[in-house]
JSON list of C-alpha atoms in Angstrom, two decimals:
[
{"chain": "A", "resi": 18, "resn": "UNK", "atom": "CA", "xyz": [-35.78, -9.17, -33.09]},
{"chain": "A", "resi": 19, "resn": "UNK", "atom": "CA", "xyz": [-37.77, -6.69, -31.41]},
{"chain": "A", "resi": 20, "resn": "UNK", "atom": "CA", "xyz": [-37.11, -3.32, -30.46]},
{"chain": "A", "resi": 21, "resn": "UNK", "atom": "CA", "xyz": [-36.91, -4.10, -26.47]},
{"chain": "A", "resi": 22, "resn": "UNK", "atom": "CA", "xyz": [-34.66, -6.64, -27.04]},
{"chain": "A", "resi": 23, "resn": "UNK", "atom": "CA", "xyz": [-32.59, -5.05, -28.84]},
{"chain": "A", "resi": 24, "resn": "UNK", "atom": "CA", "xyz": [-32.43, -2.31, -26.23]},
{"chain": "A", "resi": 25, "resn": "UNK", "atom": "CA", "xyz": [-31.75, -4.76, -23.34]},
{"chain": "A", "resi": 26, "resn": "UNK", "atom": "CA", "xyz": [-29.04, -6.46, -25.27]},
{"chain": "A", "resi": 27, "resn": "UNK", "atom": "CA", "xyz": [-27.06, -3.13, -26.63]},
{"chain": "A", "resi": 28, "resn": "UNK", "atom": "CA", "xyz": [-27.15, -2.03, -22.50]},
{"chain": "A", "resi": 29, "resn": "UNK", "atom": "CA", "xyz": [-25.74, -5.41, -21.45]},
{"chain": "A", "resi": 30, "resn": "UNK", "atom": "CA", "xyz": [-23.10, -5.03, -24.58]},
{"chain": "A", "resi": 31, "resn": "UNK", "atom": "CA", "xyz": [-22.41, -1.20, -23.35]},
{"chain": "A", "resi": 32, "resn": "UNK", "atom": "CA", "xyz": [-22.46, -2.73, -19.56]},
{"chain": "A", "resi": 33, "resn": "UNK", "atom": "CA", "xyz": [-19.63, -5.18, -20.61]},
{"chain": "A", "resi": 34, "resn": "UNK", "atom": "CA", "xyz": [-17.85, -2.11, -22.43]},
{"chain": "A", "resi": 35, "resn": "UNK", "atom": "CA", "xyz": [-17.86, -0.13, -19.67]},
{"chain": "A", "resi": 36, "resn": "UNK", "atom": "CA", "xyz": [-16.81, -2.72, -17.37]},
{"chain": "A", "resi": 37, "resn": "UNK", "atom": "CA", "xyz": [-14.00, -4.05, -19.39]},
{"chain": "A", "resi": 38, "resn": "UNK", "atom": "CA", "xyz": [-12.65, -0.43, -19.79]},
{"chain": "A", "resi": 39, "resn": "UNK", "atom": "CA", "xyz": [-12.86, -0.21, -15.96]},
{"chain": "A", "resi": 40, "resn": "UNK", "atom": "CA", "xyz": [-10.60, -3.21, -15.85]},
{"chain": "A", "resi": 41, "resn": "UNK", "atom": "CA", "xyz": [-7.89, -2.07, -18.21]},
{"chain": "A", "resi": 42, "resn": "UNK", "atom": "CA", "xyz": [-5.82, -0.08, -15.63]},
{"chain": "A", "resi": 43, "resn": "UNK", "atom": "CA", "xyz": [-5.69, -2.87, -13.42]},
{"chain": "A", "resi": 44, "resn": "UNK", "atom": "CA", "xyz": [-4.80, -5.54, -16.38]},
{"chain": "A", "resi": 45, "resn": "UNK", "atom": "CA", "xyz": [-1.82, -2.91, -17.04]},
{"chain": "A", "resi": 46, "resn": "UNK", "atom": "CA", "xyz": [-0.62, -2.79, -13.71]},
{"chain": "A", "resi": 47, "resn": "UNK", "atom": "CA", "xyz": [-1.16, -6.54, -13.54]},
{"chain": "A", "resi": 48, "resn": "UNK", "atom": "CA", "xyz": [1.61, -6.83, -16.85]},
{"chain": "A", "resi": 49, "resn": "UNK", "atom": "CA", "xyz": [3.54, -4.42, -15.24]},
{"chain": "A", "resi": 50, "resn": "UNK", "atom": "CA", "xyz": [5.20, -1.92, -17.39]},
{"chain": "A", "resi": 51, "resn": "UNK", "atom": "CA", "xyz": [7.00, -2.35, -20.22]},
{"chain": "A", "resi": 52, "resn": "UNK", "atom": "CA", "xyz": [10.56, -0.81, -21.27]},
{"chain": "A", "resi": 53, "resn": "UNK", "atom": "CA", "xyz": [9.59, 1.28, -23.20]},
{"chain": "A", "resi": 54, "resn": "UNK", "atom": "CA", "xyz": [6.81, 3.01, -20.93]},
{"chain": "A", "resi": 55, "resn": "UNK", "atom": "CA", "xyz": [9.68, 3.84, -19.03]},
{"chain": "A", "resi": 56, "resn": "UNK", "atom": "CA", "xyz": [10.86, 7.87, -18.95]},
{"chain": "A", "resi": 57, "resn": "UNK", "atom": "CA", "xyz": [14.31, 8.53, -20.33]},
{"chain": "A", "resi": 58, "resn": "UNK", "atom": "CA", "xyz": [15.69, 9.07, -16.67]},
{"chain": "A", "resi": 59, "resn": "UNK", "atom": "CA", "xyz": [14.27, 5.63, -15.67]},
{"chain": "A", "resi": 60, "resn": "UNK", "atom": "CA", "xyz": [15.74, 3.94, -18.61]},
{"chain": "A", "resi": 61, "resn": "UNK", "atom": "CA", "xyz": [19.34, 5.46, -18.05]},
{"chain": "A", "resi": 62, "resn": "UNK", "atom": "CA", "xyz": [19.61, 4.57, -14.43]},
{"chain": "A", "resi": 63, "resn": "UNK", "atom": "CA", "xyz": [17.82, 0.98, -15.05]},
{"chain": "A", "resi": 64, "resn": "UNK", "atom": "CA", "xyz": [20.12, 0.29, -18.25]},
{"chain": "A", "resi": 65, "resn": "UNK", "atom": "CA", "xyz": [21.45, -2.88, -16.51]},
{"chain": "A", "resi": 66, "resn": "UNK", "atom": "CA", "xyz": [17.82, -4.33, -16.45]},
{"chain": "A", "resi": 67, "resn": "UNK", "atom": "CA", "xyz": [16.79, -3.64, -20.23]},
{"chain": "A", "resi": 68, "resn": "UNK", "atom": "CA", "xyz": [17.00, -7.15, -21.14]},
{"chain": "A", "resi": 69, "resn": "UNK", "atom": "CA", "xyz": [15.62, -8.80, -18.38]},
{"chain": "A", "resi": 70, "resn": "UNK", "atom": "CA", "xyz": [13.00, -6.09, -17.34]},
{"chain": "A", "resi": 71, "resn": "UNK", "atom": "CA", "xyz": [9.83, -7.25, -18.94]},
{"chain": "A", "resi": 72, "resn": "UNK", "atom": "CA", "xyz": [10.57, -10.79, -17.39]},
{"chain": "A", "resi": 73, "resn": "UNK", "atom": "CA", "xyz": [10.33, -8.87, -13.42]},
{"chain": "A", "resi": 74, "resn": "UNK", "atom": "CA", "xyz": [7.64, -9.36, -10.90]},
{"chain": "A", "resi": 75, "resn": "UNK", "atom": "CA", "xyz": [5.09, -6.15, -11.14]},
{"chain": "A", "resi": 76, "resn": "UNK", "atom": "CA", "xyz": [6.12, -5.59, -7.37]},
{"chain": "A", "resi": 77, "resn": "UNK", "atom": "CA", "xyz": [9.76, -5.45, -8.63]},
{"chain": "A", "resi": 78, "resn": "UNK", "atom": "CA", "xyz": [9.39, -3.24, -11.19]},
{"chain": "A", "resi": 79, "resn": "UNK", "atom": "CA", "xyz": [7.64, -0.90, -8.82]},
{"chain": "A", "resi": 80, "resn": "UNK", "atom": "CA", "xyz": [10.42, -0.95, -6.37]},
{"chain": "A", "resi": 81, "resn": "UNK", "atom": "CA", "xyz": [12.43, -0.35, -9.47]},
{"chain": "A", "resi": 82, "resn": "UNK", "atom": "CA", "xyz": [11.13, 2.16, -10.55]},
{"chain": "A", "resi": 83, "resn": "UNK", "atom": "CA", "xyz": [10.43, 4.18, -7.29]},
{"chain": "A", "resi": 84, "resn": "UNK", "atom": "CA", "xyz": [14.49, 3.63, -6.65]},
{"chain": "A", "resi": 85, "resn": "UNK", "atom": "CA", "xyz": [15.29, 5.17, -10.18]},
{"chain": "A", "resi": 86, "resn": "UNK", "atom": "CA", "xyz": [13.22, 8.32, -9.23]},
{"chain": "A", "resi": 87, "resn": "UNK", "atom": "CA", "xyz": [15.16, 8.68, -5.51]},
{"chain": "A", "resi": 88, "resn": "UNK", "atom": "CA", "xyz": [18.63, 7.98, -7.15]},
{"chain": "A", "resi": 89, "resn": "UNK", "atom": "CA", "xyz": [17.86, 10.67, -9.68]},
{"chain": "A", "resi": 90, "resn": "UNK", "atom": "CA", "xyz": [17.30, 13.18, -6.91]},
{"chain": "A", "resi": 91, "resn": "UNK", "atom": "CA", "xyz": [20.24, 12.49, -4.53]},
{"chain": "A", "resi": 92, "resn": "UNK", "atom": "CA", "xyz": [23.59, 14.27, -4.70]},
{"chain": "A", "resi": 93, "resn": "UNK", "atom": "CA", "xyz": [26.53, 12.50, -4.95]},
{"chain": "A", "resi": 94, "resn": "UNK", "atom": "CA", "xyz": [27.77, 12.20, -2.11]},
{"chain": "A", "resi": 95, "resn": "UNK", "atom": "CA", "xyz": [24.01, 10.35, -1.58]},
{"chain": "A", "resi": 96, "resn": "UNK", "atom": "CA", "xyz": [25.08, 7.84, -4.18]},
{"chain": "A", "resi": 97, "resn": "UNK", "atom": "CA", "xyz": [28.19, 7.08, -2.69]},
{"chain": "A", "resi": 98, "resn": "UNK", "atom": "CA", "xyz": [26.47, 6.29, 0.55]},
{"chain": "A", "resi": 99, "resn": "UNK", "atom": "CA", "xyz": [23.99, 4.60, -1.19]},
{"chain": "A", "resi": 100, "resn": "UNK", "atom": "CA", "xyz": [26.37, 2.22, -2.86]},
{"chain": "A", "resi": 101, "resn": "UNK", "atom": "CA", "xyz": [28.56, 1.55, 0.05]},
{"chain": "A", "resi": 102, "resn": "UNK", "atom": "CA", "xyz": [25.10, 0.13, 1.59]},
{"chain": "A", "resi": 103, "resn": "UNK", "atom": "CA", "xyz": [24.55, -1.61, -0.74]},
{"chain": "A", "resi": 104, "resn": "UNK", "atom": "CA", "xyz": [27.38, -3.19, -1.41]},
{"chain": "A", "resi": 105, "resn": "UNK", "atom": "CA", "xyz": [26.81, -4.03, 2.60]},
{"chain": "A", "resi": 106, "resn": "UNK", "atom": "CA", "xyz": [23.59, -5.68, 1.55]},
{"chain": "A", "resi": 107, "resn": "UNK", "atom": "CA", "xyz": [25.15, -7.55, -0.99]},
{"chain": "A", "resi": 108, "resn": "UNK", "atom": "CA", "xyz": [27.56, -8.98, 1.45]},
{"chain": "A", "resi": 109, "resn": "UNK", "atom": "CA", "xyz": [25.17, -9.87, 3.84]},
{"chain": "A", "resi": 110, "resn": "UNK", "atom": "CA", "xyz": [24.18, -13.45, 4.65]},
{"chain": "A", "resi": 111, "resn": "UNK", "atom": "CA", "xyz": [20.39, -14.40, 4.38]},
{"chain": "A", "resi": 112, "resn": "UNK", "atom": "CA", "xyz": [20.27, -14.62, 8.20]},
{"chain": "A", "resi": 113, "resn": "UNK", "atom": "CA", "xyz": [21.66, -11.43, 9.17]},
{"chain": "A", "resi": 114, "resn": "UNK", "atom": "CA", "xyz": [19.49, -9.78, 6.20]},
{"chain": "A", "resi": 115, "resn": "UNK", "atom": "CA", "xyz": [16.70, -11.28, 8.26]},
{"chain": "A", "resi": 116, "resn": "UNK", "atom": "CA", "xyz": [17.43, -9.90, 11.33]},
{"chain": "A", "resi": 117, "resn": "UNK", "atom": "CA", "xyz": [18.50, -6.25, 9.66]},
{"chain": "A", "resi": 118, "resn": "UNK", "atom": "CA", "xyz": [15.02, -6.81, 8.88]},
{"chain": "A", "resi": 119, "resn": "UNK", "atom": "CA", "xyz": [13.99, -7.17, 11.84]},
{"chain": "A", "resi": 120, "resn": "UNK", "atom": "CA", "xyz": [15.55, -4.51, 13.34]},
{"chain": "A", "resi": 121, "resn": "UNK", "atom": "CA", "xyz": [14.18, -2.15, 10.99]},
{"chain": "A", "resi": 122, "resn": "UNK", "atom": "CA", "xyz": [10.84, -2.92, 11.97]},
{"chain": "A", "resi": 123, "resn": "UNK", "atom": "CA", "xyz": [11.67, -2.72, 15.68]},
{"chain": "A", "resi": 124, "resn": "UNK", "atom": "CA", "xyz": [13.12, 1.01, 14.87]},
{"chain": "A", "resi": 125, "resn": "UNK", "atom": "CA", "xyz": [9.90, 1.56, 13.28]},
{"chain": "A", "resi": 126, "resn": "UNK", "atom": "CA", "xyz": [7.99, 0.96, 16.19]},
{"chain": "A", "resi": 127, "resn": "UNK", "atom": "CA", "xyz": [9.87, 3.19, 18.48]},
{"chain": "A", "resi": 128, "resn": "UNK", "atom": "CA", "xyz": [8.45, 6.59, 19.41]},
{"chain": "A", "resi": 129, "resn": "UNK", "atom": "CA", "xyz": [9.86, 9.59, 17.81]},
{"chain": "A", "resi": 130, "resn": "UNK", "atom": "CA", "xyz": [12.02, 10.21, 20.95]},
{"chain": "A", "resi": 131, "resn": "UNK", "atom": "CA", "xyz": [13.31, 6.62, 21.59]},
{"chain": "A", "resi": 132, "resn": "UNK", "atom": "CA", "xyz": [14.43, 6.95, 17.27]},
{"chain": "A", "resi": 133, "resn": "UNK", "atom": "CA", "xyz": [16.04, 10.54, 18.39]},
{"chain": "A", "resi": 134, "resn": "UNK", "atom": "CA", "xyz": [18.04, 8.55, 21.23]},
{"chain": "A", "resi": 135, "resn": "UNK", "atom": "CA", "xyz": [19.35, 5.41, 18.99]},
{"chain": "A", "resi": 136, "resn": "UNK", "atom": "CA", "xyz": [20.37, 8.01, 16.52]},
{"chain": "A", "resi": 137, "resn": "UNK", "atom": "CA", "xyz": [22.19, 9.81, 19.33]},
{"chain": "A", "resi": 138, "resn": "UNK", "atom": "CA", "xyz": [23.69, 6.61, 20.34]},
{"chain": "A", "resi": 139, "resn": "UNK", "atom": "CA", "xyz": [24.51, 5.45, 16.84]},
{"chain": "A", "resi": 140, "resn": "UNK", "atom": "CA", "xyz": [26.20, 8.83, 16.17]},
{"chain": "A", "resi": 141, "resn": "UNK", "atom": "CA", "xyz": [28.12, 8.74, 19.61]},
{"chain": "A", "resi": 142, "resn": "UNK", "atom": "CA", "xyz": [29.33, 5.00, 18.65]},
{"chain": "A", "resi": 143, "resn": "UNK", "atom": "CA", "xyz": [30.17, 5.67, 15.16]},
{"chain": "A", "resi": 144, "resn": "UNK", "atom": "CA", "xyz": [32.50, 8.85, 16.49]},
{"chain": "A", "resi": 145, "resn": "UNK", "atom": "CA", "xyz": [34.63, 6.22, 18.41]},
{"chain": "A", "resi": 146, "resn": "UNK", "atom": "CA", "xyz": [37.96, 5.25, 17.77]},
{"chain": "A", "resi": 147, "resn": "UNK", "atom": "CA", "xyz": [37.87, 1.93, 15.40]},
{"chain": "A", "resi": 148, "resn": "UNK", "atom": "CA", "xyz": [39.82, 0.04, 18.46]},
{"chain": "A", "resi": 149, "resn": "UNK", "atom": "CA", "xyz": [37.00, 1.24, 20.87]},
{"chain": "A", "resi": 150, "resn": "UNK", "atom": "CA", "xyz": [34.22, 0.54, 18.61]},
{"chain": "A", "resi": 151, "resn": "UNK", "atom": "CA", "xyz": [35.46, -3.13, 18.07]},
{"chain": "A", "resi": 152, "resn": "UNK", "atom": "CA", "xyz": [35.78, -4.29, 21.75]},
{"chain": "A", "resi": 153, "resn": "UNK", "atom": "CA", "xyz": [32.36, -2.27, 22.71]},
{"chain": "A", "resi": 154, "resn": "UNK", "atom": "CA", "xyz": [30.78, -4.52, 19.84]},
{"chain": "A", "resi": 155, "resn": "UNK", "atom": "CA", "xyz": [33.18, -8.22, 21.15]},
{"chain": "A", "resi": 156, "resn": "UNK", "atom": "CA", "xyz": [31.62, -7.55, 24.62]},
{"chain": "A", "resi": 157, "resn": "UNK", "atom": "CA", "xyz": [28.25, -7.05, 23.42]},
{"chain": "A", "resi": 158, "resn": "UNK", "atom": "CA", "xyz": [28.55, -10.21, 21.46]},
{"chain": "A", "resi": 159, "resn": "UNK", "atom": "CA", "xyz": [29.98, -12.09, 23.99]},
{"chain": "A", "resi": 160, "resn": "UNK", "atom": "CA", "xyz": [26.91, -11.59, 26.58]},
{"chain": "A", "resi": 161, "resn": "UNK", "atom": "CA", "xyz": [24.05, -13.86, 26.94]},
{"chain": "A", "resi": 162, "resn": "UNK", "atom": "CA", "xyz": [20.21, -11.70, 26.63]},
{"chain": "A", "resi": 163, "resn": "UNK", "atom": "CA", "xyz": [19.91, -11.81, 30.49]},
{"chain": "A", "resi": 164, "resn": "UNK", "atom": "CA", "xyz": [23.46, -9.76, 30.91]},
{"chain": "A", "resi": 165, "resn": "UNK", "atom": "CA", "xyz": [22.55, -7.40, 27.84]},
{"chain": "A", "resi": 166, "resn": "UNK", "atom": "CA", "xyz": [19.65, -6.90, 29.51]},
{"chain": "A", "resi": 167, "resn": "UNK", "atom": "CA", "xyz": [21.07, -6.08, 32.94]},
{"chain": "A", "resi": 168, "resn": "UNK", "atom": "CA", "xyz": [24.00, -3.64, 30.72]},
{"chain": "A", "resi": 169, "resn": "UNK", "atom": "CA", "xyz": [21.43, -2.03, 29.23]},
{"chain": "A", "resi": 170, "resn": "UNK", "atom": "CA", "xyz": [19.44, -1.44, 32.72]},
{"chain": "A", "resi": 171, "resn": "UNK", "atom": "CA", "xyz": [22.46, -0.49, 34.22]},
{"chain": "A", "resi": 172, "resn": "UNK", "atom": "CA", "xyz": [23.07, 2.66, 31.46]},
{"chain": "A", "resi": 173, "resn": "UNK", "atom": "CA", "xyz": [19.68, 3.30, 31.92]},
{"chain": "A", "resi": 174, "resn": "UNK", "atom": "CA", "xyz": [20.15, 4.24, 35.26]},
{"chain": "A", "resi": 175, "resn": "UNK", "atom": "CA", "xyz": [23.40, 5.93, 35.03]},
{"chain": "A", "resi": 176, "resn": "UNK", "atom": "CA", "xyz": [21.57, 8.06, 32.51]},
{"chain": "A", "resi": 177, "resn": "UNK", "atom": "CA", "xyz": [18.92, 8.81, 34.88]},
{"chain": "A", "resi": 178, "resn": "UNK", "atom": "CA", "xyz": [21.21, 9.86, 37.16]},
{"chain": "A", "resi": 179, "resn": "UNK", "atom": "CA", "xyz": [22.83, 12.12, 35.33]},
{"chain": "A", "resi": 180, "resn": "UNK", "atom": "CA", "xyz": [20.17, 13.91, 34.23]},
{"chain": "A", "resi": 181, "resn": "UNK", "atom": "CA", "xyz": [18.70, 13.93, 37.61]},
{"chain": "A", "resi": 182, "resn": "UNK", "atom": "CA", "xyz": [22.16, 16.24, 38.40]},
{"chain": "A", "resi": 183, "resn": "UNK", "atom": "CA", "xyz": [21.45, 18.54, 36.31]}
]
């Protein structure tokens, strides 16, 4: 074989190399990442998944993972929170995780001032009495979308009013 072929082929065989190296961190993230790769923290808090962890989507695992790292950082009053939502979750039907959903991604959307007034509103609900809170939400169950619409215009402008008084 002569010397310029040689050449050619030991730059295609370095190409390939160098491409297949290029590749490797995206083969790893494509397997995912495997118990053991895991940090000591990640392990402890994830210690119900051991067995089952290498058989998780790559997605999963991610989520996992990211989860671990926030649970290790809240206080524990944070974890009891957290559990009591979950727990929520848990009991949650498939259709009213979809519209939770849903209404996530509408409170997403809002402007920084419309999330500053449902949080208001939230907080000013959730202060209720449990008695109060109940037949607010029966009422607001009860109407069709035309007369929640007209409810909500009509707060809307006895809010306007009110701050036009002041």
């Amino acid at each position: 074989m002569d010397t310029e072929r040689r050449s050619v082929l030991r730059w295609f065989a370095g190409a390939a190399c160098l491409s297949l190296l290029g590749l490797l961190p995206a083969l790893a993230l494509a397997d995912g990442v495997s118990w053991s790769q895991l940090s000591a923290d990640e392990q402890r808090v994830l210690a119900r998944l051991k067995d089952r962890w290498d058989t998780l989507p790559v997605e999963r695992q991610e989520r996992l993972r990211r989860g671990a790292v926030r649970w290790d950082g809240m206080s524990p009053d944070e974890r009891a929170l957290a559990r009591e939502r979950l727990e929520k979750w848990r009991d949650m039907s498939p259709a009213q995780r979809a519209r939770a959903r849903e209404n996530l991604e509408r409170y997403r959307s809002l402007s920084p001032e419309q999330k500053a007034r449902v949080r208001k509103l939230l907080k000013r609900f959730r202060s209720l009495p449990p008695e109060r809170r109940a037949a607010l939400r029966a009422r607001w169950q009860a109407m069709d979308p035309e007369q929640r619409a007209a409810a909500l215009e009509r707060a809307l402008k006895r809010r306007a009013a009110r701050e036009g008084r002041r």
